[in-house]
mmCIF file of C-alpha atoms and ligand atoms in Angstrom:
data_model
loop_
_atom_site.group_PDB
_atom_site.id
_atom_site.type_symbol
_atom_site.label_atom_id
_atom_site.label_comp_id
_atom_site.label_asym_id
_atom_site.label_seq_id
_atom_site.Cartn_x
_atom_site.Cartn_y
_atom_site.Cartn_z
ATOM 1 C CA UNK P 3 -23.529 18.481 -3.871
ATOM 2 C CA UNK P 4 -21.161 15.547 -4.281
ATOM 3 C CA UNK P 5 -18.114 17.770 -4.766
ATOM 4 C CA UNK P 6 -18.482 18.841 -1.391
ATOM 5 C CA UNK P 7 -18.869 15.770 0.607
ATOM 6 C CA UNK P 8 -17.277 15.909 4.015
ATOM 7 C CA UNK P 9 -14.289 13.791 4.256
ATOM 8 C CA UNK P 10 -12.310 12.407 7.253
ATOM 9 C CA UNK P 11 -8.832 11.169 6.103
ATOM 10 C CA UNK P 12 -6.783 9.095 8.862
ATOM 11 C CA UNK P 13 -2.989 8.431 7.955
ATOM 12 C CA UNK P 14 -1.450 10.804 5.752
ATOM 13 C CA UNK P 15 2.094 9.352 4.958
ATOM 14 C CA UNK P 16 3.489 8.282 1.839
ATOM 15 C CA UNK P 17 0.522 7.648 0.298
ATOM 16 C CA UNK P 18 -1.913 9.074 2.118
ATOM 17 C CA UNK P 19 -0.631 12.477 1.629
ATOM 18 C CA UNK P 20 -0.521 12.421 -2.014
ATOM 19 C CA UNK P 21 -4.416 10.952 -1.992
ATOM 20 C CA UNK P 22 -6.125 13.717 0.309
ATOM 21 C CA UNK P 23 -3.855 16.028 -1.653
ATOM 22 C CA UNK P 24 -5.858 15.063 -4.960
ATOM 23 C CA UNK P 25 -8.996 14.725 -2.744
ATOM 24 C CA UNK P 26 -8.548 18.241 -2.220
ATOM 25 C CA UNK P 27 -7.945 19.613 -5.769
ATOM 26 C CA UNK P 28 -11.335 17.817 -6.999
ATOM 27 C CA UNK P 29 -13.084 20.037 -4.388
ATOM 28 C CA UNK P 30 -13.909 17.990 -1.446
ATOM 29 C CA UNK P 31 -13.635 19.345 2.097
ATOM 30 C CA UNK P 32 -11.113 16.761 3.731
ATOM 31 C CA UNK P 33 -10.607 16.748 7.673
ATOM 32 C CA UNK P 34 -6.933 15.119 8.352
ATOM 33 C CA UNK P 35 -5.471 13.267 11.665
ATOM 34 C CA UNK P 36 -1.758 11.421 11.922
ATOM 35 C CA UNK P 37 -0.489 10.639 14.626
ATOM 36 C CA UNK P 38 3.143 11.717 13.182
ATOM 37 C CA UNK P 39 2.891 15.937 13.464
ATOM 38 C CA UNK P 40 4.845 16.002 10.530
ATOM 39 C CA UNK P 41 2.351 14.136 8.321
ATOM 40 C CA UNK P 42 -0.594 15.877 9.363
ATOM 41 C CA UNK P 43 1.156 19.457 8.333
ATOM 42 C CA UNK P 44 1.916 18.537 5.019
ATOM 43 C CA UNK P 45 -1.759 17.678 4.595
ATOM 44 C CA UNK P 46 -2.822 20.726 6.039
ATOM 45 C CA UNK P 47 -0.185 22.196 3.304
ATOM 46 C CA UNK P 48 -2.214 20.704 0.974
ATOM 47 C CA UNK P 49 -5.443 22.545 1.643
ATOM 48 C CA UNK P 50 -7.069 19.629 4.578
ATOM 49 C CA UNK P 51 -8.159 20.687 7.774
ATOM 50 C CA UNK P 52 -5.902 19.280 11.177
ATOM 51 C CA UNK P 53 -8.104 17.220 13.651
ATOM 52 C CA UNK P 54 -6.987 16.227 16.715
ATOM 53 C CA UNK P 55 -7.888 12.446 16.833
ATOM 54 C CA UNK P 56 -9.160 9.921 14.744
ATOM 55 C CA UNK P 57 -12.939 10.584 16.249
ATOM 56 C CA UNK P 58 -12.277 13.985 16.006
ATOM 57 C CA UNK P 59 -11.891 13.266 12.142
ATOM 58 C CA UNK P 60 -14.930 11.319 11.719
ATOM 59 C CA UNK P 61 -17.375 13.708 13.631
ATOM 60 C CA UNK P 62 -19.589 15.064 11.063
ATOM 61 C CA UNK P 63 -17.403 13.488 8.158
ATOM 62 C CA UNK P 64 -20.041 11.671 5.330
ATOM 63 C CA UNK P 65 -17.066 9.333 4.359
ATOM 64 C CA UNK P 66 -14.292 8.534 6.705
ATOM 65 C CA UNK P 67 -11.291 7.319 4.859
ATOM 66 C CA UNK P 68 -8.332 5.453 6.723
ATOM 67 C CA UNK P 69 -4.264 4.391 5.117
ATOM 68 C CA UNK P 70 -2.375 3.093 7.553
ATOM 69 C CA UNK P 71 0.001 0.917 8.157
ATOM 70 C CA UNK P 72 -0.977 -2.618 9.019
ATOM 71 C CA UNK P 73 -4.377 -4.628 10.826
ATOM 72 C CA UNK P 74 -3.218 -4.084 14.017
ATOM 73 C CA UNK P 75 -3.187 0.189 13.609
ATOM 74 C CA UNK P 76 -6.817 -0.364 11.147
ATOM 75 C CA UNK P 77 -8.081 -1.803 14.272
ATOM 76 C CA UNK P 78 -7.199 0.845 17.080
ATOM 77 C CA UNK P 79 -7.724 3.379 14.868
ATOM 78 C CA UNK P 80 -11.188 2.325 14.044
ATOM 79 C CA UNK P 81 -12.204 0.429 17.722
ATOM 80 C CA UNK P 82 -9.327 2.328 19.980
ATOM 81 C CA UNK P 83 -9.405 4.938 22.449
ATOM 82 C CA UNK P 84 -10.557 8.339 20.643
ATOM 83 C CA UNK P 85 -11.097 6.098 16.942
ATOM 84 C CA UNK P 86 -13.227 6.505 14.600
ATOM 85 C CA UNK P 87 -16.340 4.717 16.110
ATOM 86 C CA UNK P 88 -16.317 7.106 18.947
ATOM 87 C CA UNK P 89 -16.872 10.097 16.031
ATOM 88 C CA UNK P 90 -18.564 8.446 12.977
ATOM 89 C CA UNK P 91 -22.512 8.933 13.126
ATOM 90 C CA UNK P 92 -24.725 5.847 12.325
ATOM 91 C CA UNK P 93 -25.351 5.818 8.777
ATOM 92 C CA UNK P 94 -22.199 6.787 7.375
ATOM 93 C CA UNK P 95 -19.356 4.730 5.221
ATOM 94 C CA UNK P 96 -16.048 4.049 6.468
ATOM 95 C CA UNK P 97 -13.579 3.171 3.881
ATOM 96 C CA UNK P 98 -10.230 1.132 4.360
ATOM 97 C CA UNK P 99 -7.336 2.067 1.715
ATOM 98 C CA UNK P 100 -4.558 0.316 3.779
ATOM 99 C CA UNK P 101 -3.378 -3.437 3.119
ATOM 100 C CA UNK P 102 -4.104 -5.562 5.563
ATOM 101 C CA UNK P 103 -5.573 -8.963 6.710
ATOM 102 C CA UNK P 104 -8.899 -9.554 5.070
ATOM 103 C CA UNK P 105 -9.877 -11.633 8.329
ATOM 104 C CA UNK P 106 -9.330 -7.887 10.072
ATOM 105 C CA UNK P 107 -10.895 -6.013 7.424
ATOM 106 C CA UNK P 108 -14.108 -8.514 8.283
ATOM 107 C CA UNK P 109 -13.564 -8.126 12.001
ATOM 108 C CA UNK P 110 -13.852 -4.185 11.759
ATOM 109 C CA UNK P 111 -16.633 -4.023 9.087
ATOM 110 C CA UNK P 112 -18.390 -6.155 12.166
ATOM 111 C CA UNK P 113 -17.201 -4.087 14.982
ATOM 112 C CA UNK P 114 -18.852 -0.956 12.899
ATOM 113 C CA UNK P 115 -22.114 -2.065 11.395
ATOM 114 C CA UNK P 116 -22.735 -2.955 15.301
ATOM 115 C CA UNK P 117 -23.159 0.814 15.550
ATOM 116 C CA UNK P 118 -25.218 1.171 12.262
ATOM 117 C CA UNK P 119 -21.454 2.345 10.359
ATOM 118 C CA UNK P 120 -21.377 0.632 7.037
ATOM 119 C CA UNK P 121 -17.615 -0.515 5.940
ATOM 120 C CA UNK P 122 -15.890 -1.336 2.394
ATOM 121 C CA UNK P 123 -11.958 -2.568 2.005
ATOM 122 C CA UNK P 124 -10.174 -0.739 -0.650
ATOM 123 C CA UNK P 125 -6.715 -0.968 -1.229
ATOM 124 C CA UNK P 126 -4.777 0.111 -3.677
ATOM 125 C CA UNK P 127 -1.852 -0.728 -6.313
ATOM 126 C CA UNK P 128 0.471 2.056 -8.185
ATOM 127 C CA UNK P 129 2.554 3.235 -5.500
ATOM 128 C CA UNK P 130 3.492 6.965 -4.860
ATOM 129 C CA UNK P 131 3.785 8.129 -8.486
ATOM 130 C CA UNK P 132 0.128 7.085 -9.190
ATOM 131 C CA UNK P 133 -1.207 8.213 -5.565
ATOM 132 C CA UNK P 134 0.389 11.822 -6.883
ATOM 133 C CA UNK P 135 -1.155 11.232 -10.654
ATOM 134 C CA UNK P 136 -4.638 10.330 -9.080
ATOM 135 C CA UNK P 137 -4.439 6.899 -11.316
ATOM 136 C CA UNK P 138 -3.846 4.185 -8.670
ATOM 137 C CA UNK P 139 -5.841 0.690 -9.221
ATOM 138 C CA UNK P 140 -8.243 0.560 -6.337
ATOM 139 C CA UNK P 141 -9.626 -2.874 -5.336
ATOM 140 C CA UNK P 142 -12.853 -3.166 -3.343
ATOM 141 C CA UNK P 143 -14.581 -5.331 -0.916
ATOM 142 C CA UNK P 144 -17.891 -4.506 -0.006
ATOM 143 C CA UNK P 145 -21.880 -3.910 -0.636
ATOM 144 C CA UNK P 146 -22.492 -2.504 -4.162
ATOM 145 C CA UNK P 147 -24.257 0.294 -3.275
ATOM 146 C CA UNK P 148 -21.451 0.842 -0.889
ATOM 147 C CA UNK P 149 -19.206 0.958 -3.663
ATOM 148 C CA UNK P 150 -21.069 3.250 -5.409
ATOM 149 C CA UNK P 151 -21.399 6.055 -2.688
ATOM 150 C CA UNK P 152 -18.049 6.114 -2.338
ATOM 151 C CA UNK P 153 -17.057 6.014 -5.969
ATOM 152 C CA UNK P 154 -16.861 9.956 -6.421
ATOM 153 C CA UNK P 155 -13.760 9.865 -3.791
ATOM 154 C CA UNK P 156 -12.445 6.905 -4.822
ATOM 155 C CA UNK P 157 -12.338 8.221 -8.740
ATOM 156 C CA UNK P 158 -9.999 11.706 -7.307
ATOM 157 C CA UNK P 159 -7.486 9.025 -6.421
ATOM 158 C CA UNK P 160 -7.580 6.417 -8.964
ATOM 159 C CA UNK P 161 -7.974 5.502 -12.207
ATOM 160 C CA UNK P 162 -9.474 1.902 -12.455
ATOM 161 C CA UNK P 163 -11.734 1.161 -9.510
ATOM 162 C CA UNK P 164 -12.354 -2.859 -9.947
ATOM 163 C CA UNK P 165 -15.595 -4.116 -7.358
ATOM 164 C CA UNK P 166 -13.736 -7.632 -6.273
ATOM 165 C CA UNK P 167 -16.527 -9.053 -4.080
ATOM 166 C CA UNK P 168 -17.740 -9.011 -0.123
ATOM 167 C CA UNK P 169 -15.976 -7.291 2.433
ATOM 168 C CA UNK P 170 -12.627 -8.425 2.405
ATOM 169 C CA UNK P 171 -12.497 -9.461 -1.123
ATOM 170 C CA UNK P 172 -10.298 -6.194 -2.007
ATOM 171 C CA UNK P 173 -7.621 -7.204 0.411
ATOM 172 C CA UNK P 174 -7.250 -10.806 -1.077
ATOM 173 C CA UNK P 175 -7.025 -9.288 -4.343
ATOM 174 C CA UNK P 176 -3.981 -7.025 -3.292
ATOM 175 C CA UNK P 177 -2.019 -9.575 -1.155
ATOM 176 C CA UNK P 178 -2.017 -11.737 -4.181
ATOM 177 C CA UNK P 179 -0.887 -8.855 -6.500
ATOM 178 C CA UNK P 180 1.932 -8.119 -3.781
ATOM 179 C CA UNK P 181 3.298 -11.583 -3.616
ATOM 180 C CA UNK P 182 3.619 -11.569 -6.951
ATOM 181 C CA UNK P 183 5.257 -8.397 -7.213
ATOM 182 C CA UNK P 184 7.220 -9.401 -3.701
ATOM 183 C CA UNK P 185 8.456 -12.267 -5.308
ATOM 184 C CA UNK P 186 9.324 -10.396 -8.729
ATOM 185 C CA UNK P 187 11.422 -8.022 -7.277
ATOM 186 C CA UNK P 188 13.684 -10.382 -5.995
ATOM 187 C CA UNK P 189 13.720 -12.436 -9.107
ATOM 188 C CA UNK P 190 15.015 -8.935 -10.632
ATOM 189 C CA UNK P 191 17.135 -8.309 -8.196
ATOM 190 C CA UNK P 192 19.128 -11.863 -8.435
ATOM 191 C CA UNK P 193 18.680 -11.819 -12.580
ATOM 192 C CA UNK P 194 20.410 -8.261 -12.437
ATOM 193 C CA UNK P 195 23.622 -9.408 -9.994
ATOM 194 C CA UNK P 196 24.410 -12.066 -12.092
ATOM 195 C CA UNK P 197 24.308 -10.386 -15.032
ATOM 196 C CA UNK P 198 26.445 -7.504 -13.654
ATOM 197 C CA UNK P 199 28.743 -10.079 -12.709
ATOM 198 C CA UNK P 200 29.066 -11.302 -15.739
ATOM 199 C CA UNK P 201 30.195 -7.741 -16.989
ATOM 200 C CA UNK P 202 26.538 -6.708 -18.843
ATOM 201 C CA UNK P 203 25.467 -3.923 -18.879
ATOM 202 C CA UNK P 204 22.298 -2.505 -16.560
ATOM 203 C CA UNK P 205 20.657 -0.726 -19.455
ATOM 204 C CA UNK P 206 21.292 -3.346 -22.315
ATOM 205 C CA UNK P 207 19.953 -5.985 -19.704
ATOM 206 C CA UNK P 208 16.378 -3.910 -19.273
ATOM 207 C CA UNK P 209 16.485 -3.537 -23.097
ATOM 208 C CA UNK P 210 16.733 -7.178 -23.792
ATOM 209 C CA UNK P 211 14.532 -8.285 -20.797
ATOM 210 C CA UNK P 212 11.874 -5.542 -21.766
ATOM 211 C CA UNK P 213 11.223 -7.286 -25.203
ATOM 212 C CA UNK P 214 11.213 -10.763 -23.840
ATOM 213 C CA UNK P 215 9.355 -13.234 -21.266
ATOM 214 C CA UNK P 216 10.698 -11.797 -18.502
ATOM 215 C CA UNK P 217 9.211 -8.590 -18.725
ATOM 216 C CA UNK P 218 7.650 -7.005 -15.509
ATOM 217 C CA UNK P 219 6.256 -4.156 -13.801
ATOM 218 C CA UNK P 220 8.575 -4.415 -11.271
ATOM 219 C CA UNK P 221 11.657 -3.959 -13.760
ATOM 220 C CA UNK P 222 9.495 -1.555 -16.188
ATOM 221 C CA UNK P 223 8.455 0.946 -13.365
ATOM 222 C CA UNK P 224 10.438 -0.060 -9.878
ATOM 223 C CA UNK P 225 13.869 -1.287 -11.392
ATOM 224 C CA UNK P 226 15.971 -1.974 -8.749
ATOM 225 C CA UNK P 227 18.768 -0.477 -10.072
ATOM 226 C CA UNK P 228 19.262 2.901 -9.441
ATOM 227 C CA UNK P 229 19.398 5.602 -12.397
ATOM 228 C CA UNK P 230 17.980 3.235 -14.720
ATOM 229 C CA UNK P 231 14.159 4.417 -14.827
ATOM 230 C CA UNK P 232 14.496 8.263 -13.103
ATOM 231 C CA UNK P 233 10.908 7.565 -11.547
ATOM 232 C CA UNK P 234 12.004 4.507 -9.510
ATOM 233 C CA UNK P 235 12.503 4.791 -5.654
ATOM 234 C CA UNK P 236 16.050 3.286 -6.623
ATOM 235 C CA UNK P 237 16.819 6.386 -8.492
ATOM 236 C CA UNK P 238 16.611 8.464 -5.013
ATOM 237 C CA UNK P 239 18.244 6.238 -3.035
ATOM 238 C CA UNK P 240 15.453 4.061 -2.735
ATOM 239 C CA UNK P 241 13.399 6.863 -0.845
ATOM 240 C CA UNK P 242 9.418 7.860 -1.182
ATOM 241 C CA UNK P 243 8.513 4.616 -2.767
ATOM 242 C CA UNK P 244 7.419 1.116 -0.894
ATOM 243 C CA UNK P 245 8.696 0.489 2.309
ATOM 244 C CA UNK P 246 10.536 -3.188 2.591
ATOM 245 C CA UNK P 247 9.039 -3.387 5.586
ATOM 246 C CA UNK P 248 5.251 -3.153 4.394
ATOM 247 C CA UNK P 249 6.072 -5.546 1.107
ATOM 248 C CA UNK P 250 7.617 -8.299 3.947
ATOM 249 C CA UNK P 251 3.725 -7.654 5.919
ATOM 250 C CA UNK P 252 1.860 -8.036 2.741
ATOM 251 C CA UNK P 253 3.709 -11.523 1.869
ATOM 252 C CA UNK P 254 3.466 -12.441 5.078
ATOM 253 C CA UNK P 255 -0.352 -12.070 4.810
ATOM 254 C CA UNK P 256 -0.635 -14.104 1.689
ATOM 255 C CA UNK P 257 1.791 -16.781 3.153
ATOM 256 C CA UNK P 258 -0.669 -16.704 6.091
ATOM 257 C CA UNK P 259 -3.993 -16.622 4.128
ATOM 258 C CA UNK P 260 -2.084 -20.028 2.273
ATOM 259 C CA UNK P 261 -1.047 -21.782 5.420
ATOM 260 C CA UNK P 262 -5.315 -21.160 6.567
ATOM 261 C CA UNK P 263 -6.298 -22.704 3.400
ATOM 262 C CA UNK P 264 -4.295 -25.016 3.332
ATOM 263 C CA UNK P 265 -2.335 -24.122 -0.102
ATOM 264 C CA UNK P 266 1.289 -25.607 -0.726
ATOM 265 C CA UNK P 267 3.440 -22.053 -1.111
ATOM 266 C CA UNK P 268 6.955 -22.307 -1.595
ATOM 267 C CA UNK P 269 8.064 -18.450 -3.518
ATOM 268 C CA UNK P 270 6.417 -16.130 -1.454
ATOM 269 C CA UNK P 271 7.940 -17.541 1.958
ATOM 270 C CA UNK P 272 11.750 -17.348 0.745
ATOM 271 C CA UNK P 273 10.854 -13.713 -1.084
ATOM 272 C CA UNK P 274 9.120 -12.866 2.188
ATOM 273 C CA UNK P 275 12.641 -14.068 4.549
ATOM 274 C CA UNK P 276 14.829 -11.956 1.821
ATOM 275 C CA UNK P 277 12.720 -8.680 2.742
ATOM 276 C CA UNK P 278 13.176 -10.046 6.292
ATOM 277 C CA UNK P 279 16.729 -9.620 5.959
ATOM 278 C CA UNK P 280 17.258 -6.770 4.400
ATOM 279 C CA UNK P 281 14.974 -5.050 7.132
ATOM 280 C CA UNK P 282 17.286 -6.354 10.002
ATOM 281 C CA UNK P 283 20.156 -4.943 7.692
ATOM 282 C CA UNK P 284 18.740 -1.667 8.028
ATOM 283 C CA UNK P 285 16.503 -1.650 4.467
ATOM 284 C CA UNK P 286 13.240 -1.976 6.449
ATOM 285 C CA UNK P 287 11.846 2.016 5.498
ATOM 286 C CA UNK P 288 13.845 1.972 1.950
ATOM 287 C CA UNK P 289 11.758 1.309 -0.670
ATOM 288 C CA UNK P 290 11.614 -2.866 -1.142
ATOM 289 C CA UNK P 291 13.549 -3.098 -4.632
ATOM 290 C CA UNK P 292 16.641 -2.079 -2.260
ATOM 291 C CA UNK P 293 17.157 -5.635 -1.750
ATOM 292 C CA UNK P 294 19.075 -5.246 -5.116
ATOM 293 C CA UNK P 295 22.036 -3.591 -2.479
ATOM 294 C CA UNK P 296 21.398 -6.702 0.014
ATOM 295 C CA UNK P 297 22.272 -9.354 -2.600
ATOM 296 C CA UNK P 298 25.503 -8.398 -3.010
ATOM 297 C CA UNK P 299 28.131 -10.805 -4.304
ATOM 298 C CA UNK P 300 30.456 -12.372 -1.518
ATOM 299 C CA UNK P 301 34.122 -12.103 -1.651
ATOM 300 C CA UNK P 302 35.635 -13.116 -4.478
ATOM 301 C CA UNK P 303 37.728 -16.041 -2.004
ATOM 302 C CA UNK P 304 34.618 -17.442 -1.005
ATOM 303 C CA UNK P 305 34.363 -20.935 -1.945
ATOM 304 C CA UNK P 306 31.048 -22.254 -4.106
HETATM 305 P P1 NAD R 161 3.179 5.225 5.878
HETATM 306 O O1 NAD R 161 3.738 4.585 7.089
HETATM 307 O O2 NAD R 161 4.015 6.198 5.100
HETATM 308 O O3 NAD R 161 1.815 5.988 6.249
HETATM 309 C C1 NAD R 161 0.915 5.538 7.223
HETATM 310 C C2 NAD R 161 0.540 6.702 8.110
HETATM 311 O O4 NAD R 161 -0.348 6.242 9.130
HETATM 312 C C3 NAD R 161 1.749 7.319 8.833
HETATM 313 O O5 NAD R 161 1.855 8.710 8.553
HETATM 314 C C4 NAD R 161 1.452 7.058 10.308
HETATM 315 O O6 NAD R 161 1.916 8.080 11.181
HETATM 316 C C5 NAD R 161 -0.065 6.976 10.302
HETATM 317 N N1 NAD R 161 -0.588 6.296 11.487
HETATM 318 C C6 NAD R 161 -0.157 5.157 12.094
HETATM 319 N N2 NAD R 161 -0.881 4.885 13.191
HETATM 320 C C7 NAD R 161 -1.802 5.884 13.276
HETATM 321 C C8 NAD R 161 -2.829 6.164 14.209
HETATM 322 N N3 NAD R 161 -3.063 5.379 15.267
HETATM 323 N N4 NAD R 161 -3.580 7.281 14.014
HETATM 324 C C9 NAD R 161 -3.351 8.094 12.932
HETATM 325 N N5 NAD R 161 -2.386 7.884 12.037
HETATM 326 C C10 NAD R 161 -1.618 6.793 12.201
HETATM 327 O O7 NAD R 161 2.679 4.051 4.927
HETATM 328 P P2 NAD R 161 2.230 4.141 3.384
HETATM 329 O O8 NAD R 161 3.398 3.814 2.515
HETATM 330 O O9 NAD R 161 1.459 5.401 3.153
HETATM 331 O O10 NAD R 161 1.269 2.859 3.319
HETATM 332 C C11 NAD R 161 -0.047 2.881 3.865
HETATM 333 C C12 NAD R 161 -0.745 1.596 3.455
HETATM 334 O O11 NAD R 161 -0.832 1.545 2.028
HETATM 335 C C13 NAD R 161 -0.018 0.312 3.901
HETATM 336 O O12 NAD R 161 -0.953 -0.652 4.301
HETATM 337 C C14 NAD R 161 0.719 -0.112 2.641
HETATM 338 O O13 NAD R 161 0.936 -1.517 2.633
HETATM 339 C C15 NAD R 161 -0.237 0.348 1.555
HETATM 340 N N6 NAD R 161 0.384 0.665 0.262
HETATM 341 C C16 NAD R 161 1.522 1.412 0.181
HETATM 342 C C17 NAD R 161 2.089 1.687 -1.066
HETATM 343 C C18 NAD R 161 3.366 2.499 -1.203
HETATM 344 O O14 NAD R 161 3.930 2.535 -2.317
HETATM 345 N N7 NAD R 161 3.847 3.151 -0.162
HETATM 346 C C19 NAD R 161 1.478 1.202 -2.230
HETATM 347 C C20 NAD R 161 0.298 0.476 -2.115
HETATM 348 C C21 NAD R 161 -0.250 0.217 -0.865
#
């Protein structure tokens, strides 16, 4: 029965945790492993069973489902010491939720059909409020029929599961989302100090910009000002949403994929050195629209 297909989930953070949790609640039987203690009792909380390493996970799992944080930890978790290839049995389907380089996501789909593992990229888009609602956008790279096995598990986390292409494919689709986001939120951010500069208000601001061209999902659902949409990381101190950090990897994967071929990109770079910043100002784990509190006004002696 489908509702009881074994599971191995590997990284249960942010949104991790919220995605096993719904994993759960549709009835599958979900093995978890974190390296963080922390992390893997809150998914044991929410009704998985602890493992004690990645190839512990995967051992008997029929899916094995990774979210972590970048290419370099998709690739020891997978190829490492006590990964997932040690564990998985030949046959199986290893899926990749975390955003990384599609050049890695290739590299590892490689490393694993070498051992008869089969391999599909699927990040998402939504952040932590859809991870908890089950409704994140889920993009895939990977064989159709791929796809299709893993589509039962993929449907308890999200609620529009788009095939992109070949492996890989899902990862190009989400860098190019997140630089456009990336670059939006810091678009918001600068539109919103001026205008609060200029004495306007926060709320009659969203109001005007909500019904006009400037409109945007980073404004409607992540405004960077805090207590203006009670959902929004901003409104808890910019905590639980989307780490700066991970926003300044993702642009600096589509400024990378752009300098490969060879595309002219001129946004996503500056966006990407503003995240910089207000990581090595201490923003790096807040969620990424704090860069709102990094472009703050200079005194009002400075010359312009
Ligand atoms: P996170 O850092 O909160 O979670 C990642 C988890 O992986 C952590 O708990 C960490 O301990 C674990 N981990 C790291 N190395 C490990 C290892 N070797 N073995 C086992 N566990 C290990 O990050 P997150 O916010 O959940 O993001 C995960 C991925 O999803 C990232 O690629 C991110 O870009 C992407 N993403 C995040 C959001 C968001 O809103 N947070 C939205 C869309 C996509």
């Amino acid at each position: 029965m489908i509702a009881r297909m074994k599971i191995a989930f590997i990284g249960t953070g942010t949104m991790g945790g919220p995605m096993l949790a719904n994993l759960v609640k549709k009835g599958f039987a979900v093995t978890a492993y974190d390296i963080v203690p922390a992390a893997l009792d809150a998914a044991v909380k929410a009704g998985a069973t602890a493992a004690k390493s990645s190839a512990d996970a995967a051992r008997g799992a029929d899916l094995v489902i990774t979210m972590l944080p970048s290419s370099s930890h998709v690739e020891t978790v997978y190829q490492g010491k006590g990964g997932v290839l040690e564990g998985v049995a030949a046959g199986k389907l290893c899926v990749d939720m975390s955003t990384i380089d599609p050049a890695v996501s290739r590299r590892v789909a490689e490393a694993v059909r070498a051992k008869g593992v089969r391999f599909i990229d699927a990040p998402v888009s939504g952040g932590v409020p859809k991870a908890i609602d089950g409704t994140l956008a889920i993009m895939i790279g990977g064989d159709a029929r791929d796809v299709e096995e893993a589509r039962p598990a993929l449907a308890a986390m999200g609620a529009n599961i788009i095939h992109v292409g070949p492996v890989g494919a899902g990862e190009v689709a989400k860098i190019c989302n997140n630089l456009i986001a990336g670059v939006a939120a810091v678009a918001v951010s600068e539109a919103f100090r001026i205008a609060e500069a200029f004495g306007v208000d926060h709320k009659v601001l969203t109001d005007v910009i909500s019904k006009s061209s400037g409109n945007t999902w980073v404004m409607e659902a992540a405004h960077p000002v805090p207590g203006l949409v009670p959902r929004a990381a901003s409104s808890r101190d910019y905590e639980g949403g989307f780490m700066t950090d991970l926003m300044a990897k993702d642009l600096g994967l589509a400024v990378n994929a752009a300098r490969e071929l060879r595309i002219p990109v001129v946004v996503s770079p500056a966006a990407q050195q503003v995240l910089r910043l207000a990581s090595s100002h201490g923003l790096g784990r807040k969620d990424f629209t704090a860069i709102y509190q990094f472009l703050k006004p200079s005194s009002g002696s400075s010359p312009v």
